[in-house]
Amino acid sequence: MRRSSPLLRQILRGAASSSSSSVGRRSVTYMPRPGDGAPRPVTLIPGDGIGPLVTGAVLRVMEAMHAPVYFETYEVHGDMTTVPPEVIESIRRNKVCLKGGLATPVGGGVSSLNMQLRKELDLYASLVHCFNLPGLPTRHENVNIVVIRENTEGEYSGLEHEVVPGVVESLKVITKFCSERIAKYAFEYAYLNNRKTVTAVHKANIMKLADGLFLESCREVATKYPGIKYNEIIVDNCCMQLVSKPEQFDVMVTPNLYGNLVANTAAGIAGGTGVMPGGNVGQDHAVFEQGASAGNVGNEKLVEQKKANPVALLLSSAMMLRHLQFPSFADRLVTAVKRVIAEGKYKTKDLGGSGTTQEVVDAVIANLD
């Protein structure tokens, strides 16, 4: 059955009539189309822990492949109270950012800078691609999951207060606008990338109003994409299915908290958080970083030994290159990374080897076509 997209038809009609209307404007990224070749500025945030090590790896590879990008580097650390205004301004100006992990203090009054970035720039969609890499043995084969997570509300709304001593109230906010927006992103991504199924993850059997609204929004959007199969799964069953039969999932769309758990679980199943790319995207801006949040800062031993795995951020930078309309450079980078992993000679500790970050980077550079 031939799939049709009302939004696609609107775009085609708009192009034919040269209309200035924004109805057909797409916000979905990763469309393989040629750019104009002009070098593009990218805001770079090395971050904390292993962040400077792996972002440095990306810089060396980009230089070696003569990628048409250049970087504006800013020092941002997780113990800061806010993201410096000049950093926000740089991302607004450049539209694209590459960042290492930012440590988020546990407890206390310091808010997450990652959340500040997402809310300030309205990066409403988190995308994590979890897939098997040839040469990296895992318990399950044929895993190729894209987790698309609503990034701005839900349990991450930050609305908490102490009602009386010993009693804390934390609000979960779900809106129809944000739910429809993330559902549209998921279905558009599936349509543009020839994906067959979108699965909504929820807990509407308990949170009937909040998650019920999320499901209602997903169902409404699904009716506009008859060529894409739509189904739903309760989050606890989803976790069980993920660890037992992950190959059944294709594109997964989730509220905020569930998406964080599902993405990290899927990453662990597919080969580890050190090799899974991701990004946070909005209408006008995109921030690319390691896909799964677990381990994105690493530990002091990894930093001292310079043995952090740069693969996740290298693959995320390939996503960034596609976003910037440089698909050929992205393909070269992905091919080189996959060759290094398939050869198995240079692997960091998390992949069962003893290689250093520099050794992996040198191997990737040597495999660039």
Tab-separated table of C-alpha atoms in Angstrom:
chain	number	residue	atom	x	y	z
A	1	MET	CA	0.000	0.000	0.000
A	2	ARG	CA	1.388	3.364	-0.984
A	3	ARG	CA	1.775	5.676	1.982
A	4	SER	CA	0.545	9.210	1.763
A	5	SER	CA	1.255	12.189	3.981
A	6	PRO	CA	-1.064	15.199	4.143
A	7	LEU	CA	1.866	17.278	5.372
A	8	LEU	CA	3.972	16.197	2.387
A	9	ARG	CA	1.190	17.181	-0.017
A	10	GLN	CA	0.985	20.586	1.677
A	11	ILE	CA	4.693	21.112	1.174
A	12	LEU	CA	4.512	20.191	-2.495
A	13	ARG	CA	1.564	22.513	-3.059
A	14	GLY	CA	3.370	25.266	-1.185
A	15	ALA	CA	6.496	24.848	-3.309
A	16	ALA	CA	4.467	24.962	-6.504
A	17	SER	CA	2.683	28.151	-5.566
A	18	SER	CA	5.719	29.775	-3.870
A	19	SER	CA	3.471	30.488	-0.943
A	20	SER	CA	5.013	32.169	2.070
A	21	SER	CA	2.700	30.297	4.414
A	22	SER	CA	4.381	28.325	7.220
A	23	VAL	CA	1.795	25.511	7.125
A	24	GLY	CA	4.105	23.161	5.238
A	25	ARG	CA	7.237	23.979	7.211
A	26	ARG	CA	9.008	20.867	8.432
A	27	SER	CA	10.810	20.747	11.740
A	28	VAL	CA	12.046	17.170	11.377
A	29	THR	CA	15.758	16.766	10.812
A	30	TYR	CA	18.095	14.128	9.374
A	31	MET	CA	16.811	14.434	5.814
A	32	PRO	CA	19.666	13.400	3.445
A	33	ARG	CA	19.780	16.386	1.142
A	34	PRO	CA	22.779	18.306	-0.253
A	35	GLY	CA	23.781	21.581	1.325
A	36	ASP	CA	25.441	24.590	-0.258
A	37	GLY	CA	28.889	23.506	0.944
A	38	ALA	CA	29.576	26.654	2.980
A	39	PRO	CA	31.334	25.979	6.321
A	40	ARG	CA	28.937	26.133	9.246
A	41	PRO	CA	29.651	27.371	12.784
A	42	VAL	CA	28.829	24.986	15.633
A	43	THR	CA	28.729	25.802	19.330
A	44	LEU	CA	30.891	23.349	21.299
A	45	ILE	CA	30.438	22.585	25.014
A	46	PRO	CA	33.130	20.098	26.160
A	47	GLY	CA	31.363	19.631	29.508
A	48	ASP	CA	32.497	17.623	32.536
A	49	GLY	CA	34.377	14.389	33.179
A	50	ILE	CA	35.152	12.592	29.925
A	51	GLY	CA	33.444	15.364	27.952
A	52	PRO	CA	36.619	17.255	26.947
A	53	LEU	CA	38.246	13.950	25.990
A	54	VAL	CA	35.478	12.776	23.646
A	55	THR	CA	34.712	16.221	22.201
A	56	GLY	CA	38.438	16.551	21.513
A	57	ALA	CA	38.229	13.241	19.654
A	58	VAL	CA	35.437	14.636	17.475
A	59	LEU	CA	37.477	17.756	16.706
A	60	ARG	CA	40.443	15.670	15.534
A	61	VAL	CA	38.255	13.513	13.279
A	62	MET	CA	36.431	16.529	11.831
A	63	GLU	CA	39.762	18.155	11.039
A	64	ALA	CA	41.105	14.973	9.443
A	65	MET	CA	38.074	14.606	7.162
A	66	HIS	CA	38.024	18.344	6.354
A	67	ALA	CA	34.395	18.599	7.413
A	68	PRO	CA	32.874	22.005	6.525
A	69	VAL	CA	32.274	23.021	10.145
A	70	TYR	CA	34.123	25.114	12.682
A	71	PHE	CA	33.553	25.323	16.408
A	72	GLU	CA	32.957	28.067	18.968
A	73	THR	CA	34.010	26.571	22.304
A	74	TYR	CA	32.497	27.568	25.651
A	75	GLU	CA	33.282	26.289	29.129
A	76	VAL	CA	30.128	25.140	30.873
A	77	HIS	CA	30.082	22.858	33.926
A	78	GLY	CA	27.289	21.124	35.783
A	79	ASP	CA	27.960	22.903	39.077
A	80	MET	CA	27.132	26.298	37.583
A	81	THR	CA	23.817	27.786	38.667
A	82	THR	CA	22.803	28.751	35.117
A	83	VAL	CA	23.989	28.356	31.550
A	84	PRO	CA	25.962	31.536	30.708
A	85	PRO	CA	23.958	33.911	28.459
A	86	GLU	CA	26.744	34.017	25.865
A	87	VAL	CA	26.415	30.247	25.400
A	88	ILE	CA	22.670	30.484	24.792
A	89	GLU	CA	23.276	33.355	22.389
A	90	SER	CA	25.890	31.322	20.494
A	91	ILE	CA	23.501	28.381	20.067
A	92	ARG	CA	20.687	30.699	18.978
A	93	ARG	CA	23.013	32.240	16.413
A	94	ASN	CA	24.571	29.001	15.115
A	95	LYS	CA	21.403	26.877	15.470
A	96	VAL	CA	23.527	23.804	16.265
A	97	CYS	CA	25.531	22.668	19.296
A	98	LEU	CA	27.726	19.650	20.086
A	99	LYS	CA	28.182	18.932	23.773
A	100	GLY	CA	29.800	16.526	26.168
A	101	GLY	CA	28.094	15.405	29.358
A	102	LEU	CA	27.246	17.904	32.082
A	103	ALA	CA	27.263	16.529	35.619
A	104	THR	CA	23.945	17.068	37.379
A	105	PRO	CA	24.228	17.315	41.192
A	106	VAL	CA	21.979	14.876	43.041
A	107	GLY	CA	19.614	16.634	45.431
A	108	GLY	CA	20.226	20.142	46.710
A	109	GLY	CA	19.041	23.323	45.078
A	110	VAL	CA	21.147	23.272	41.893
A	111	SER	CA	18.995	22.695	38.814
A	112	SER	CA	20.132	20.644	35.829
A	113	LEU	CA	21.853	22.691	33.142
A	114	ASN	CA	20.768	20.073	30.614
A	115	MET	CA	17.145	20.869	31.451
A	116	GLN	CA	17.855	24.587	31.289
A	117	LEU	CA	19.235	24.211	27.771
A	118	ARG	CA	16.245	22.176	26.624
A	119	LYS	CA	13.701	24.620	28.012
A	120	GLU	CA	15.519	27.793	26.984
A	121	LEU	CA	15.907	26.582	23.380
A	122	ASP	CA	12.634	24.607	23.295
A	123	LEU	CA	14.442	21.373	22.381
A	124	TYR	CA	11.244	19.410	22.641
A	125	ALA	CA	12.375	16.116	21.073
A	126	SER	CA	15.114	13.818	22.350
A	127	LEU	CA	16.154	11.224	19.776
A	128	VAL	CA	18.307	8.204	20.701
A	129	HIS	CA	19.194	5.614	18.062
A	130	CYS	CA	19.965	2.175	19.541
A	131	PHE	CA	21.225	-0.409	17.058
A	132	ASN	CA	23.552	-3.394	16.760
A	133	LEU	CA	27.031	-2.679	15.430
A	134	PRO	CA	28.808	-5.444	13.450
A	135	GLY	CA	31.728	-6.761	15.456
A	136	LEU	CA	30.165	-5.879	18.800
A	137	PRO	CA	28.579	-9.042	20.227
A	138	THR	CA	25.351	-8.595	22.178
A	139	ARG	CA	22.698	-10.906	23.601
A	140	HIS	CA	20.167	-9.809	20.967
A	141	GLU	CA	20.501	-9.335	17.214
A	142	ASN	CA	18.549	-7.177	14.745
A	143	VAL	CA	18.072	-4.370	17.267
A	144	ASN	CA	17.338	-1.063	15.553
A	145	ILE	CA	15.268	1.143	17.838
A	146	VAL	CA	14.728	4.896	17.730
A	147	VAL	CA	13.466	6.314	21.028
A	148	ILE	CA	11.785	9.709	20.644
A	149	ARG	CA	11.105	11.325	23.994
A	150	GLU	CA	9.164	14.458	24.906
A	151	ASN	CA	11.797	16.704	26.427
A	152	THR	CA	10.182	19.687	28.105
A	153	GLU	CA	7.447	18.620	30.539
A	154	GLY	CA	6.189	15.560	32.434
A	155	GLU	CA	8.060	14.690	35.622
A	156	TYR	CA	10.882	16.993	34.477
A	157	SER	CA	8.753	20.125	34.747
A	158	GLY	CA	10.655	21.034	37.910
A	159	LEU	CA	7.514	21.901	39.872
A	160	GLU	CA	8.282	20.636	43.374
A	161	HIS	CA	7.630	22.036	46.798
A	162	GLU	CA	7.447	20.956	50.415
A	163	VAL	CA	3.834	21.023	51.557
A	164	VAL	CA	4.672	20.513	55.236
A	165	PRO	CA	7.903	19.221	56.798
A	166	GLY	CA	8.395	15.653	55.622
A	167	VAL	CA	5.923	15.890	52.718
A	168	VAL	CA	7.058	16.898	49.217
A	169	GLU	CA	4.735	17.367	46.261
A	170	SER	CA	6.115	16.943	42.738
A	171	LEU	CA	3.858	17.793	39.799
A	172	LYS	CA	3.753	15.899	36.514
A	173	VAL	CA	2.554	18.202	33.741
A	174	ILE	CA	1.218	16.809	30.451
A	175	THR	CA	-0.247	19.140	27.816
A	176	LYS	CA	-2.045	18.380	24.572
A	177	PHE	CA	0.198	20.798	22.674
A	178	CYS	CA	3.457	19.103	23.695
A	179	SER	CA	1.990	15.612	23.333
A	180	GLU	CA	0.759	16.297	19.798
A	181	ARG	CA	4.046	17.946	18.899
A	182	ILE	CA	6.186	14.970	19.939
A	183	ALA	CA	3.765	12.517	18.314
A	184	LYS	CA	3.975	14.438	15.022
A	185	TYR	CA	7.755	14.407	15.248
A	186	ALA	CA	7.779	10.629	15.795
A	187	PHE	CA	5.452	9.892	12.881
A	188	GLU	CA	7.244	12.311	10.566
A	189	TYR	CA	10.567	10.722	11.485
A	190	ALA	CA	9.126	7.275	10.797
A	191	TYR	CA	7.696	8.397	7.457
A	192	LEU	CA	10.878	10.102	6.264
A	193	ASN	CA	13.137	7.246	7.348
A	194	ASN	CA	10.999	4.395	5.988
A	195	ARG	CA	10.144	3.071	9.436
A	196	LYS	CA	7.150	0.794	9.713
A	197	THR	CA	5.847	1.109	13.283
A	198	VAL	CA	5.450	3.731	15.996
A	199	THR	CA	4.862	2.508	19.556
A	200	ALA	CA	3.568	4.866	22.269
A	201	VAL	CA	4.836	4.063	25.781
A	202	HIS	CA	2.548	5.004	28.665
A	203	LYS	CA	1.117	4.252	32.112
A	204	ALA	CA	-2.449	5.316	31.362
A	205	ASN	CA	-3.852	2.403	33.348
A	206	ILE	CA	-2.788	4.301	36.490
A	207	MET	CA	-2.288	7.927	35.401
A	208	LYS	CA	-5.529	8.010	33.462
A	209	LEU	CA	-5.710	11.758	32.865
A	210	ALA	CA	-2.052	12.658	32.276
A	211	ASP	CA	-0.911	9.641	30.273
A	212	GLY	CA	-4.442	9.351	28.908
A	213	LEU	CA	-4.017	12.771	27.287
A	214	PHE	CA	-0.654	11.699	25.854
A	215	LEU	CA	-2.236	8.579	24.322
A	216	GLU	CA	-5.202	10.516	22.984
A	217	SER	CA	-2.815	12.893	21.209
A	218	CYS	CA	-0.775	10.028	19.740
A	219	ARG	CA	-3.936	8.326	18.464
A	220	GLU	CA	-5.136	11.497	16.744
A	221	VAL	CA	-1.810	11.991	14.986
A	222	ALA	CA	-1.653	8.292	14.015
A	223	THR	CA	-4.834	8.621	11.949
A	224	LYS	CA	-2.988	10.998	9.609
A	225	TYR	CA	-0.350	8.350	8.788
A	226	PRO	CA	-2.291	5.287	7.591
A	227	GLY	CA	0.826	3.695	6.107
A	228	ILE	CA	2.547	3.485	9.497
A	229	LYS	CA	1.428	0.901	12.035
A	230	TYR	CA	0.639	2.348	15.452
A	231	ASN	CA	0.472	0.492	18.743
A	232	GLU	CA	0.697	1.167	22.475
A	233	ILE	CA	2.451	-0.499	25.389
A	234	ILE	CA	2.433	0.050	29.154
A	235	VAL	CA	5.866	1.126	30.357
A	236	ASP	CA	6.490	-1.796	32.749
A	237	ASN	CA	5.587	-4.340	30.071
A	238	CYS	CA	7.718	-2.326	27.656
A	239	CYS	CA	10.804	-2.773	29.846
A	240	MET	CA	10.198	-6.522	30.063
A	241	GLN	CA	9.705	-6.780	26.303
A	242	LEU	CA	12.814	-4.714	25.667
A	243	VAL	CA	15.116	-7.078	27.542
A	244	SER	CA	13.459	-10.228	26.155
A	245	LYS	CA	12.589	-9.363	22.535
A	246	PRO	CA	13.909	-5.888	21.597
A	247	GLU	CA	13.848	-6.558	17.843
A	248	GLN	CA	10.049	-6.126	17.854
A	249	PHE	CA	10.375	-2.358	18.399
A	250	ASP	CA	10.951	0.231	15.694
A	251	VAL	CA	10.178	3.856	16.622
A	252	MET	CA	9.076	4.481	20.214
A	253	VAL	CA	7.465	7.728	21.349
A	254	THR	CA	7.330	8.459	25.064
A	255	PRO	CA	6.668	11.092	27.716
A	256	ASN	CA	9.739	12.525	29.414
A	257	LEU	CA	10.647	10.170	32.274
A	258	TYR	CA	9.719	6.920	30.530
A	259	GLY	CA	11.833	7.917	27.546
A	260	ASN	CA	14.920	8.356	29.689
A	261	LEU	CA	14.507	4.867	31.153
A	262	VAL	CA	13.602	3.205	27.850
A	263	ALA	CA	16.473	4.856	25.922
A	264	ASN	CA	19.109	3.816	28.456
A	265	THR	CA	17.718	0.278	28.596
A	266	ALA	CA	17.658	-0.015	24.807
A	267	ALA	CA	21.202	1.368	24.604
A	268	GLY	CA	22.463	-1.210	27.069
A	269	ILE	CA	20.803	-4.001	25.102
A	270	ALA	CA	22.188	-2.861	21.745
A	271	GLY	CA	25.818	-2.561	22.830
A	272	GLY	CA	26.208	-0.001	25.592
A	273	THR	CA	25.722	3.696	26.200
A	274	GLY	CA	29.217	4.411	24.873
A	275	VAL	CA	28.214	3.699	21.272
A	276	MET	CA	24.670	5.073	20.973
A	277	PRO	CA	24.196	8.492	19.335
A	278	GLY	CA	21.503	11.028	20.036
A	279	GLY	CA	20.383	14.594	19.961
A	280	ASN	CA	17.870	17.084	21.310
A	281	VAL	CA	16.060	19.004	18.606
A	282	GLY	CA	13.475	21.734	18.310
A	283	GLN	CA	11.936	23.919	15.656
A	284	ASP	CA	15.026	26.101	15.234
A	285	HIS	CA	17.876	24.588	17.253
A	286	ALA	CA	19.558	21.238	17.834
A	287	VAL	CA	22.021	19.981	20.467
A	288	PHE	CA	23.822	16.723	19.721
A	289	GLU	CA	25.387	14.587	22.446
A	290	GLN	CA	25.793	11.000	23.592
A	291	GLY	CA	22.390	9.384	23.160
A	292	ALA	CA	21.987	7.642	26.506
A	293	SER	CA	22.593	9.724	29.615
A	294	ALA	CA	24.102	6.910	31.713
A	295	GLY	CA	27.883	7.213	31.822
A	296	ASN	CA	28.090	10.373	29.724
A	297	VAL	CA	30.351	12.021	32.312
A	298	GLY	CA	32.341	8.871	33.176
A	299	ASN	CA	34.657	8.712	36.174
A	300	GLU	CA	38.053	10.042	37.245
A	301	LYS	CA	39.852	6.811	36.335
A	302	LEU	CA	38.654	6.982	32.722
A	303	VAL	CA	39.772	10.599	32.497
A	304	GLU	CA	43.196	9.901	34.012
A	305	GLN	CA	43.829	6.893	31.770
A	306	LYS	CA	42.344	8.659	28.726
A	307	LYS	CA	40.284	5.582	27.890
A	308	ALA	CA	36.828	7.089	27.374
A	309	ASN	CA	34.828	5.671	24.482
A	310	PRO	CA	34.401	8.375	21.787
A	311	VAL	CA	32.122	6.312	19.505
A	312	ALA	CA	28.778	7.640	20.782
A	313	LEU	CA	29.781	11.265	20.276
A	314	LEU	CA	31.391	10.500	16.909
A	315	LEU	CA	28.128	8.971	15.719
A	316	SER	CA	26.202	11.895	17.224
A	317	SER	CA	28.425	14.270	15.266
A	318	ALA	CA	27.498	12.310	12.136
A	319	MET	CA	23.840	13.012	12.970
A	320	MET	CA	24.841	16.658	13.320
A	321	LEU	CA	26.468	16.631	9.866
A	322	ARG	CA	23.261	15.253	8.346
A	323	HIS	CA	21.292	17.929	10.146
A	324	LEU	CA	23.634	20.528	8.618
A	325	GLN	CA	22.984	19.043	5.154
A	326	PHE	CA	26.375	17.370	4.768
A	327	PRO	CA	25.228	13.749	4.293
A	328	SER	CA	28.342	12.573	2.425
A	329	PHE	CA	30.600	13.608	5.315
A	330	ALA	CA	28.233	11.905	7.750
A	331	ASP	CA	28.326	8.688	5.728
A	332	ARG	CA	32.133	8.708	5.621
A	333	LEU	CA	32.317	9.119	9.386
A	334	VAL	CA	29.759	6.397	10.166
A	335	THR	CA	31.450	3.983	7.753
A	336	ALA	CA	34.848	4.586	9.354
A	337	VAL	CA	33.507	4.064	12.886
A	338	LYS	CA	31.736	0.851	11.892
A	339	ARG	CA	34.912	-0.468	10.268
A	340	VAL	CA	36.933	0.123	13.424
A	341	ILE	CA	34.372	-1.688	15.579
A	342	ALA	CA	34.042	-4.545	13.074
A	343	GLU	CA	37.823	-5.025	13.005
A	344	GLY	CA	37.840	-5.248	16.790
A	345	LYS	CA	41.474	-4.244	17.181
A	346	TYR	CA	40.862	-0.966	18.986
A	347	LYS	CA	38.127	-1.072	21.631
A	348	THR	CA	37.793	0.757	24.912
A	349	LYS	CA	37.160	-1.093	28.160
A	350	ASP	CA	33.358	-0.820	27.998
A	351	LEU	CA	33.440	-2.770	24.720
A	352	GLY	CA	35.713	-5.478	26.072
A	353	GLY	CA	39.055	-4.000	25.001
A	354	SER	CA	41.824	-1.946	26.538
A	355	GLY	CA	42.297	0.768	23.922
A	356	THR	CA	42.639	4.458	24.635
A	357	THR	CA	40.529	7.255	23.233
A	358	GLN	CA	43.446	8.334	21.034
A	359	GLU	CA	43.911	4.833	19.624
A	360	VAL	CA	40.253	4.634	18.624
A	361	VAL	CA	40.407	8.091	17.053
A	362	ASP	CA	43.573	7.232	15.102
A	363	ALA	CA	41.894	4.051	13.825
A	364	VAL	CA	38.801	5.977	12.724
A	365	ILE	CA	40.939	8.549	10.903
A	366	ALA	CA	42.876	5.748	9.187
A	367	ASN	CA	39.596	4.280	7.915
A	368	LEU	CA	38.208	7.489	6.464
A	369	ASP	CA	37.723	7.200	2.711
